[in-house]
PDB file of C-alpha atoms in Angstrom:
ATOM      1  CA  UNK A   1     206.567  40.421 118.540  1.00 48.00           C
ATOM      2  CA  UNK A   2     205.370  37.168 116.572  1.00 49.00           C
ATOM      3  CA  UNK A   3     202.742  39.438 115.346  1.00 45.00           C
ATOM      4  CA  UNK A   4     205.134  42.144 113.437  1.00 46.00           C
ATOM      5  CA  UNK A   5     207.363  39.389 112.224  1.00 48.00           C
ATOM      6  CA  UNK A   6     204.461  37.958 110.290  1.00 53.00           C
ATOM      7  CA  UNK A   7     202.979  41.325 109.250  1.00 47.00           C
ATOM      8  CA  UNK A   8     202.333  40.928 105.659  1.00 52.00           C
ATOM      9  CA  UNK A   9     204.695  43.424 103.562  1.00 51.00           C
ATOM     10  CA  UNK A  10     203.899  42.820 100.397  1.00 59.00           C
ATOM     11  CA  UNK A  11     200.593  44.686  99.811  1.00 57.00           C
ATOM     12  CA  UNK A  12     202.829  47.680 101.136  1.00 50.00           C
ATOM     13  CA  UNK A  13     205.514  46.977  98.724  1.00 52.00           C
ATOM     14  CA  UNK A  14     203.227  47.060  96.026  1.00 54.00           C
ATOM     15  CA  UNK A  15     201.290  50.475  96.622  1.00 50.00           C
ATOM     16  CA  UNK A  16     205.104  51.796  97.486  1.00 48.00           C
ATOM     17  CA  UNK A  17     205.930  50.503  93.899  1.00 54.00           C
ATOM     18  CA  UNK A  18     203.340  51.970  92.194  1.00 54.00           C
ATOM     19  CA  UNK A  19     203.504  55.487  93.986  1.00 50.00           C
ATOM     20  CA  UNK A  20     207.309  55.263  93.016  1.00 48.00           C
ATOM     21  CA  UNK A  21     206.228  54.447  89.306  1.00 58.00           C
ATOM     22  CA  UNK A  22     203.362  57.312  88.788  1.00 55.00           C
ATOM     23  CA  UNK A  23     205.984  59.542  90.235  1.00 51.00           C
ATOM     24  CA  UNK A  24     208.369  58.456  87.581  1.00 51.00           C
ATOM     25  CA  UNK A  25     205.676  59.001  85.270  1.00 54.00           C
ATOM     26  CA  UNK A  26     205.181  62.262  85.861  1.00 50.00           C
ATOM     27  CA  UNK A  27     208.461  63.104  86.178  1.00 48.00           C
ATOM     28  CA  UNK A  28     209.119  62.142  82.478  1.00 49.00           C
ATOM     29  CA  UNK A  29     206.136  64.151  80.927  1.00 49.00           C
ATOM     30  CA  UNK A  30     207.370  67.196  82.895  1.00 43.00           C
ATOM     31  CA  UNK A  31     210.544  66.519  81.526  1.00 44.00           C
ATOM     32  CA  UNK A  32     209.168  65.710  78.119  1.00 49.00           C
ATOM     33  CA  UNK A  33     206.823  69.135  77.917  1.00 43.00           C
ATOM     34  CA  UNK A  34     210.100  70.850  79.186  1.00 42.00           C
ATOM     35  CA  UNK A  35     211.821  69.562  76.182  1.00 46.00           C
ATOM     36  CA  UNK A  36     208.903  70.097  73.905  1.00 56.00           C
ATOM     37  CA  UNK A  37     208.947  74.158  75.073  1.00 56.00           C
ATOM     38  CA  UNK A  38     212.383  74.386  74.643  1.00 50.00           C
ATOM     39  CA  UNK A  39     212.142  73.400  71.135  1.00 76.00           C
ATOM     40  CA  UNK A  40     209.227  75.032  69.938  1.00 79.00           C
ATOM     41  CA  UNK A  41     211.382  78.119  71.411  1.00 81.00           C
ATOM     42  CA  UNK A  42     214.456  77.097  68.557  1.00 84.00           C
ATOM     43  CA  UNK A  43     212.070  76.590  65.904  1.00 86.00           C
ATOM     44  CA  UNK A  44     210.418  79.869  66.368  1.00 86.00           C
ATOM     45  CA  UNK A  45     213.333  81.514  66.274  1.00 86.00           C
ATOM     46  CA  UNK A  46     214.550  79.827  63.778  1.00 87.00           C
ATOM     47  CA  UNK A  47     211.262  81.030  61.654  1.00 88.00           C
ATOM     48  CA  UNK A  48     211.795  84.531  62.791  1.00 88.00           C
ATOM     49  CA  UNK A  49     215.560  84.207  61.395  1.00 88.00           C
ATOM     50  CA  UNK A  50     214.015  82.764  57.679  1.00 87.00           C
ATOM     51  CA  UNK A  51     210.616  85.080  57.497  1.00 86.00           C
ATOM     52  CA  UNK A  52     212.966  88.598  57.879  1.00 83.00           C
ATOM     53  CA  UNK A  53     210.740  91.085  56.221  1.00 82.00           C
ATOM     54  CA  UNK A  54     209.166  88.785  53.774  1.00 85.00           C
ATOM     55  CA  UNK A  55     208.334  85.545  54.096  1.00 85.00           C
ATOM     56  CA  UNK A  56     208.704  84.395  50.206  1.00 86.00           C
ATOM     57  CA  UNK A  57     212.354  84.728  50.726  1.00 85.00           C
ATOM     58  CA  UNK A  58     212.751  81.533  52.457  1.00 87.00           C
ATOM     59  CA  UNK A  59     209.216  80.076  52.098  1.00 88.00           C
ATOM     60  CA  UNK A  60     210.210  76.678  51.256  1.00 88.00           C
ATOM     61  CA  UNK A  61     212.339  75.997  54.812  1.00 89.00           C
ATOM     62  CA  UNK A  62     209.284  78.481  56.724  1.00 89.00           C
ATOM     63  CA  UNK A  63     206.762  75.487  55.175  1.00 89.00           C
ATOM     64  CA  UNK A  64     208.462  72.866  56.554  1.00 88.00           C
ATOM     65  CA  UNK A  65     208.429  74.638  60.000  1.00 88.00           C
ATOM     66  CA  UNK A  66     205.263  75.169  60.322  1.00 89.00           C
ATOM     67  CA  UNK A  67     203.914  71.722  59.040  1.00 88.00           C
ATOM     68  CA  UNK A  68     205.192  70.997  62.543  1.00 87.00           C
ATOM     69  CA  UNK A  69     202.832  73.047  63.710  1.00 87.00           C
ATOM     70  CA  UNK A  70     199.769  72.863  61.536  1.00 88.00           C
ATOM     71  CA  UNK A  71     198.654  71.588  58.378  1.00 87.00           C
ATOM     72  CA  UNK A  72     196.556  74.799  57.342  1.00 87.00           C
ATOM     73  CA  UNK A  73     197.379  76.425  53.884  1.00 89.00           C
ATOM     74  CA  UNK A  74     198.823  79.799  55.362  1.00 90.00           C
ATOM     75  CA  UNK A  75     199.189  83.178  53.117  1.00 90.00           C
ATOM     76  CA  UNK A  76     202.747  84.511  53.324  1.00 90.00           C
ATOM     77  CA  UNK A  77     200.827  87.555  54.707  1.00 91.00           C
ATOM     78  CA  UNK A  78     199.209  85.469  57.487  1.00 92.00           C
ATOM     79  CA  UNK A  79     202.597  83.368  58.289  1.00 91.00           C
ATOM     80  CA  UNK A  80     204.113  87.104  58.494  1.00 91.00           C
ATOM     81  CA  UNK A  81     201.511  87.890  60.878  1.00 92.00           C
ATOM     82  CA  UNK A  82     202.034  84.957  63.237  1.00 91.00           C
ATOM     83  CA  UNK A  83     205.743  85.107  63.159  1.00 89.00           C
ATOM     84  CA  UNK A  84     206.037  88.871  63.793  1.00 90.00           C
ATOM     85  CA  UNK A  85     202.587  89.653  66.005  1.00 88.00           C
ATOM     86  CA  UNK A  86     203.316  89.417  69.255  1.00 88.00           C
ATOM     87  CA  UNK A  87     201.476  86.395  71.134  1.00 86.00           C
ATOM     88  CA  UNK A  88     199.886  85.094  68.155  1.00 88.00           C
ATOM     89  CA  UNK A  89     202.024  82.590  67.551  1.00 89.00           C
ATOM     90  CA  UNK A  90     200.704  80.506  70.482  1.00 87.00           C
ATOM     91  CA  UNK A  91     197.169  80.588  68.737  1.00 89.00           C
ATOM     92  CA  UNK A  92     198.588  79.157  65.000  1.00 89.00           C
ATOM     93  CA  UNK A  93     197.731  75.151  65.980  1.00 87.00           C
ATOM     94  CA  UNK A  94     194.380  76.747  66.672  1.00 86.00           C
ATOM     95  CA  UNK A  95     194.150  78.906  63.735  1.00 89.00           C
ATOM     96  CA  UNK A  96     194.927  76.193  61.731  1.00 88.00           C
ATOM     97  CA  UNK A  97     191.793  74.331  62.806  1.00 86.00           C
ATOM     98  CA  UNK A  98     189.327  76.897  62.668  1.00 86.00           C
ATOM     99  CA  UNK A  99     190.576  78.374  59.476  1.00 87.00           C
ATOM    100  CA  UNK A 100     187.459  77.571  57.800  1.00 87.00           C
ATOM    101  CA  UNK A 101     185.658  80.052  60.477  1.00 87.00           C
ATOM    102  CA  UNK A 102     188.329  82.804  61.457  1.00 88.00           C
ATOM    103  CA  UNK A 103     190.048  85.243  59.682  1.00 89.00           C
ATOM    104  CA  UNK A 104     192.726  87.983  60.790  1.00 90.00           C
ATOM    105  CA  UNK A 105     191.850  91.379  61.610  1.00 90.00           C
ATOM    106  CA  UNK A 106     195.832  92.937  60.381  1.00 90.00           C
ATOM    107  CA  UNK A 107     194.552  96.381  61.522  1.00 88.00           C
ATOM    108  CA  UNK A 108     193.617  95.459  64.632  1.00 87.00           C
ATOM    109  CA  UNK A 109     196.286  92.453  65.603  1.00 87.00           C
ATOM    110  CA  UNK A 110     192.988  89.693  65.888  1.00 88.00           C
ATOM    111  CA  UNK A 111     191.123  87.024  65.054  1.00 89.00           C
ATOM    112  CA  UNK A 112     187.737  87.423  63.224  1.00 88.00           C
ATOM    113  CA  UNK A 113     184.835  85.789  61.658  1.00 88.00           C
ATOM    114  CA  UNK A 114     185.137  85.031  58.303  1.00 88.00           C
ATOM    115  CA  UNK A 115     182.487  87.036  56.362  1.00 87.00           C
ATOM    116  CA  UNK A 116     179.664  84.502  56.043  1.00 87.00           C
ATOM    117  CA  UNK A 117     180.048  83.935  59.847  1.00 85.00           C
ATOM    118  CA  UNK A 118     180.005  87.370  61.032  1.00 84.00           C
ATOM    119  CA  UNK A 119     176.217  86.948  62.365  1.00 83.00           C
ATOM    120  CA  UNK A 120     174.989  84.881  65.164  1.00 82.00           C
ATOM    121  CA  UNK A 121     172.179  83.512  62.978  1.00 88.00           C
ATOM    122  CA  UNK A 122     174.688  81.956  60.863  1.00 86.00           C
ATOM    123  CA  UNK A 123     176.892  80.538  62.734  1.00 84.00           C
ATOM    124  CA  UNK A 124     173.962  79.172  64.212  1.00 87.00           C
ATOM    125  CA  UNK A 125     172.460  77.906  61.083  1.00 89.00           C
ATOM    126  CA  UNK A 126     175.679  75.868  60.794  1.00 89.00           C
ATOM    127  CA  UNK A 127     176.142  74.371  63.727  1.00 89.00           C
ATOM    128  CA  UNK A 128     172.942  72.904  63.561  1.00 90.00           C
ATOM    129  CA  UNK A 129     173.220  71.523  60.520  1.00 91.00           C
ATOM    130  CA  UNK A 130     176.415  70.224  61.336  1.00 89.00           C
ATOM    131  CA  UNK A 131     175.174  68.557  64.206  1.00 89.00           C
ATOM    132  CA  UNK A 132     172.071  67.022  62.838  1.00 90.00           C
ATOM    133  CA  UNK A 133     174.902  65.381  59.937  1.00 90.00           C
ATOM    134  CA  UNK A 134     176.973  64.286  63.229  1.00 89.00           C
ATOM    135  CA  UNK A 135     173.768  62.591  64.130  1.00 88.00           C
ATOM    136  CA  UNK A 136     172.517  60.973  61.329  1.00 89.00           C
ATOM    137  CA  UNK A 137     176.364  59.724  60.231  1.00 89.00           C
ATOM    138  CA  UNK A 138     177.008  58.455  63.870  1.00 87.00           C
ATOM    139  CA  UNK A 139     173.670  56.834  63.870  1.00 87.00           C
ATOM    140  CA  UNK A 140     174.716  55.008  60.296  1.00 88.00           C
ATOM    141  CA  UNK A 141     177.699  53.793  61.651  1.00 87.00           C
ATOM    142  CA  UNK A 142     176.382  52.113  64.673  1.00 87.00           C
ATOM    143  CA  UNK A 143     173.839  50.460  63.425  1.00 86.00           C
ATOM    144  CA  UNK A 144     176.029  49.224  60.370  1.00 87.00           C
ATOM    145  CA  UNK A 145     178.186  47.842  63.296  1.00 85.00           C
ATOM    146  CA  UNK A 146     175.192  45.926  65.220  1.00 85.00           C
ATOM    147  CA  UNK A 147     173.853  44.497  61.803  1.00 83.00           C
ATOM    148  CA  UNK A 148     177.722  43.254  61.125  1.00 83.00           C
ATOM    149  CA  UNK A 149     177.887  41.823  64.206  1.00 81.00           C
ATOM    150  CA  UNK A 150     174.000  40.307  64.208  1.00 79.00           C
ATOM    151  CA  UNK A 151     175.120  38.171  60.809  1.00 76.00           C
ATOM    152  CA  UNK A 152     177.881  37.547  60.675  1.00 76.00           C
ATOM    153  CA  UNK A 153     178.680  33.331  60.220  1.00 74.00           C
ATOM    154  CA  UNK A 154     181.687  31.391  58.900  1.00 72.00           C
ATOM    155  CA  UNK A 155     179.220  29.268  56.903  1.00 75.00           C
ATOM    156  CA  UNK A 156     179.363  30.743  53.999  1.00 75.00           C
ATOM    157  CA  UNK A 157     181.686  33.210  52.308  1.00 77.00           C
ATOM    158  CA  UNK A 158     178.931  35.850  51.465  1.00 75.00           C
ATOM    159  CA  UNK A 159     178.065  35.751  55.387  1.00 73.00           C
ATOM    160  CA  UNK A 160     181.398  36.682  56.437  1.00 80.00           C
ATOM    161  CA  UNK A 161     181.896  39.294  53.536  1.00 83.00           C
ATOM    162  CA  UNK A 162     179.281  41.698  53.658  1.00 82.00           C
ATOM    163  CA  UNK A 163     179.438  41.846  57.271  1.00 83.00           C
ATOM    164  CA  UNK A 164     183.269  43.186  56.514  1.00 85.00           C
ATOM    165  CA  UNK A 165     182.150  45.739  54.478  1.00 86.00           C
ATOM    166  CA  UNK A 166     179.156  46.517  56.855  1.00 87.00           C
ATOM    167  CA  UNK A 167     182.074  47.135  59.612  1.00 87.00           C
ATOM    168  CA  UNK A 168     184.784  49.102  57.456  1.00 89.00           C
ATOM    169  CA  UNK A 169     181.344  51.193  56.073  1.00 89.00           C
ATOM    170  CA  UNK A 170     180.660  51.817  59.601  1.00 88.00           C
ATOM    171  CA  UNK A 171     184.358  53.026  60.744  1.00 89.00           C
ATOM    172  CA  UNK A 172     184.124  55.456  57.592  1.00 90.00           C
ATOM    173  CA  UNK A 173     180.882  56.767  59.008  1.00 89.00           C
ATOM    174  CA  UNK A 174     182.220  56.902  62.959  1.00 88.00           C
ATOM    175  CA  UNK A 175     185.304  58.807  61.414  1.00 89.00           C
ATOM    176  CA  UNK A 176     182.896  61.076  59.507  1.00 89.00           C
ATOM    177  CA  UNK A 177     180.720  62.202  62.626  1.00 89.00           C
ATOM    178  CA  UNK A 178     183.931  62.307  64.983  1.00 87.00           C
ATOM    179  CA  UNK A 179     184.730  65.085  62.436  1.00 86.00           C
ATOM    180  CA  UNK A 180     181.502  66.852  62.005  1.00 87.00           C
ATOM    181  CA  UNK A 181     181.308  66.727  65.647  1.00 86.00           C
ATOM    182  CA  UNK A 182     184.718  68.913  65.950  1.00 82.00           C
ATOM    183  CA  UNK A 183     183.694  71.409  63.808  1.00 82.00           C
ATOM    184  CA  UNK A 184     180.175  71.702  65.586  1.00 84.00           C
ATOM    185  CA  UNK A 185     182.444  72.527  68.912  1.00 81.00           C
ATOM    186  CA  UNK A 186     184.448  74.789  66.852  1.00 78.00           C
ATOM    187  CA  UNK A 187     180.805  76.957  67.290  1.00 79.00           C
ATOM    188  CA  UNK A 188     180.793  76.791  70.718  1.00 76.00           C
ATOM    189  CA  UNK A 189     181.202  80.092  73.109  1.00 70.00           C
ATOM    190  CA  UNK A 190     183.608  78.558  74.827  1.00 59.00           C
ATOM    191  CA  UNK A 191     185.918  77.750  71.813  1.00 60.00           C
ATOM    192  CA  UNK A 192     185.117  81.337  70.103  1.00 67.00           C
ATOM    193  CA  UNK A 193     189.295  82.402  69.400  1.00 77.00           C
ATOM    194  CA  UNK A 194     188.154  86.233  68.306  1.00 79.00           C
ATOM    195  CA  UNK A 195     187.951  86.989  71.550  1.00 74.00           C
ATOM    196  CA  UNK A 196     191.537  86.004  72.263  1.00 76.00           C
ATOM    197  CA  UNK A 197     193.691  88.605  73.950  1.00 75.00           C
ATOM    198  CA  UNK A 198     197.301  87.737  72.546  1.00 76.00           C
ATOM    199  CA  UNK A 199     199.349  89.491  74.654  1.00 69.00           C
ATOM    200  CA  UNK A 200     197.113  88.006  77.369  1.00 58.00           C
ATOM    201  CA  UNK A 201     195.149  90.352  79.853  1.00 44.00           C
ATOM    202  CA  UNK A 202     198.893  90.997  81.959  1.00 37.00           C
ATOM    203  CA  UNK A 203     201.323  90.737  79.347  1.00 39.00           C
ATOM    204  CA  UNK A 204     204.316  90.921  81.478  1.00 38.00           C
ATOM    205  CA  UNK A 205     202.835  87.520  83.357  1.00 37.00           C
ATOM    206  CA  UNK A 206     201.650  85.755  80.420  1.00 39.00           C
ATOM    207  CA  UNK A 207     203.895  86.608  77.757  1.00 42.00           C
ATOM    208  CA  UNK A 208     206.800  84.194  76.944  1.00 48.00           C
ATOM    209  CA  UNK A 209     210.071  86.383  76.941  1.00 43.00           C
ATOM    210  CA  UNK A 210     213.232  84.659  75.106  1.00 47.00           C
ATOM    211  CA  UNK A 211     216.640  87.038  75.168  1.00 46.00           C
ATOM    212  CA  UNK A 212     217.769  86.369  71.359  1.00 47.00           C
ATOM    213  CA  UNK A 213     221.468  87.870  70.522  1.00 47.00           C
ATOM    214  CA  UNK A 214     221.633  89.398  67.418  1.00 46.00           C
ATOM    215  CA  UNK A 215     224.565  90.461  65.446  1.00 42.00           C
ATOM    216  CA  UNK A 216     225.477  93.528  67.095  1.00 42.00           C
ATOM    217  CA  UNK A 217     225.318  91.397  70.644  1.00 41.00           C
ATOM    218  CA  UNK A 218     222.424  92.740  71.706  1.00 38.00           C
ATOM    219  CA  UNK A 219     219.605  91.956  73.541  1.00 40.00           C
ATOM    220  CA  UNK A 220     215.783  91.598  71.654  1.00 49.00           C
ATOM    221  CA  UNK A 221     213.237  89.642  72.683  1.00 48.00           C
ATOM    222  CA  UNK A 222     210.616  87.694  70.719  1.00 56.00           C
ATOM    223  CA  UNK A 223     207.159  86.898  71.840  1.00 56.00           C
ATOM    224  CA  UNK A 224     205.572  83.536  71.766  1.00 60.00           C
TER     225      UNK A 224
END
């Protein structure tokens, strides 16, 4: 009896608190991502409402949409496209990043190479030269950083100074291959987005339905 009434509780305590607390945690992003659907839902329907059957009419209010969603240049064809394909939509944040690479196929409803990228060889070509830039630029910066960090001295004010610029020099570099890097992926198999299926390979299953009521209270759906 002694024995349980001097049982330590407080180790339990704590791994009850922090089970309690990760549970909270992911309780809120599950609520947050909820939210986050749920309004990426109202925006796109409130694109489909502006683009009608030409985007110009409203492109102004259809820009500032879509900034929300990327920060690529779009055509009014291509925001057309993405509003009114179905499934592509989901793909635009994507598209946005790889614009420099894909292109739409309109006839066909998909993503393409752009022309100079059509061929293995090239794409290749350039993600080995984008890589050996990633190198030599990542290199730069660390060894701009050890250099900073090898003289730098509060004895003098040129001691302390150049070291400065040796570190900012070096972010700019880091910042430079952490790009290069991300297009290199962008080359990858694995990140290739022509071979997206947008309606997915079960379309009922993998489609996003949303019932939309239009004037004559009617039922339409619009694909995400």
């Amino acid at each position: 009896m002694e024995a349980i009434l001097n049982f330590d509780l407080e180790p339990i305590a704590k791994l009850l608190a922090s089970v309690f607390a990760v549970a909270l945690a992911i309780s809120k992003i599950h609520i947050d991502l909820s939210s986050q659907n749920y309004k990426r839902v109202e925006l796109y329907q409130q694109l489909q409402k502006l683009c009608g059957a030409d985007a110009n009419t409203n492109l102004s209010e259809i820009l500032v949409i879509l900034r929300l969603f990327t920060r690529a240049h779009l055509t009014n064809k291509e925001i057309e496209w993405f509003i009114w394909t179905p499934g592509a939509f989901r793909y635009l944040q994507e598209y946005g990043k790889k614009i420099e690479f894909i292109d739409i196929d309109y006839e066909k409803d998909a993503f393409k190479w752009r022309e100079k990228f059509n061929s293995g060889w090239s794409r290749f070509g350039r993600f080995i030269s984008l890589s050996f830039f990633y190198s030599i630029t990542g290199v730069f910066g660390a060894v701009l950083y050890q250099f900073a960090y090898k003289y730098f001295s509060l004895e003098s004010a040129l001691a302390m100074i150049i070291p400065i610029i040796m570190v900012i020099a070096g972010s700019l570099s880091l910042v430079k291959a952490y790009r290069l890097l991300n297009q290199a992926l962008i080359l990858l198999p694995m990140e290739f987005l022509v071979s997206a299926n947008l309606r997915g390979d079960r379309m009922e299953e993998h489609s996003n339905f949303v019932p939309v009521k239009n004037k004559e209270n009617t039922r339409r759906y619009i694909h995400l």
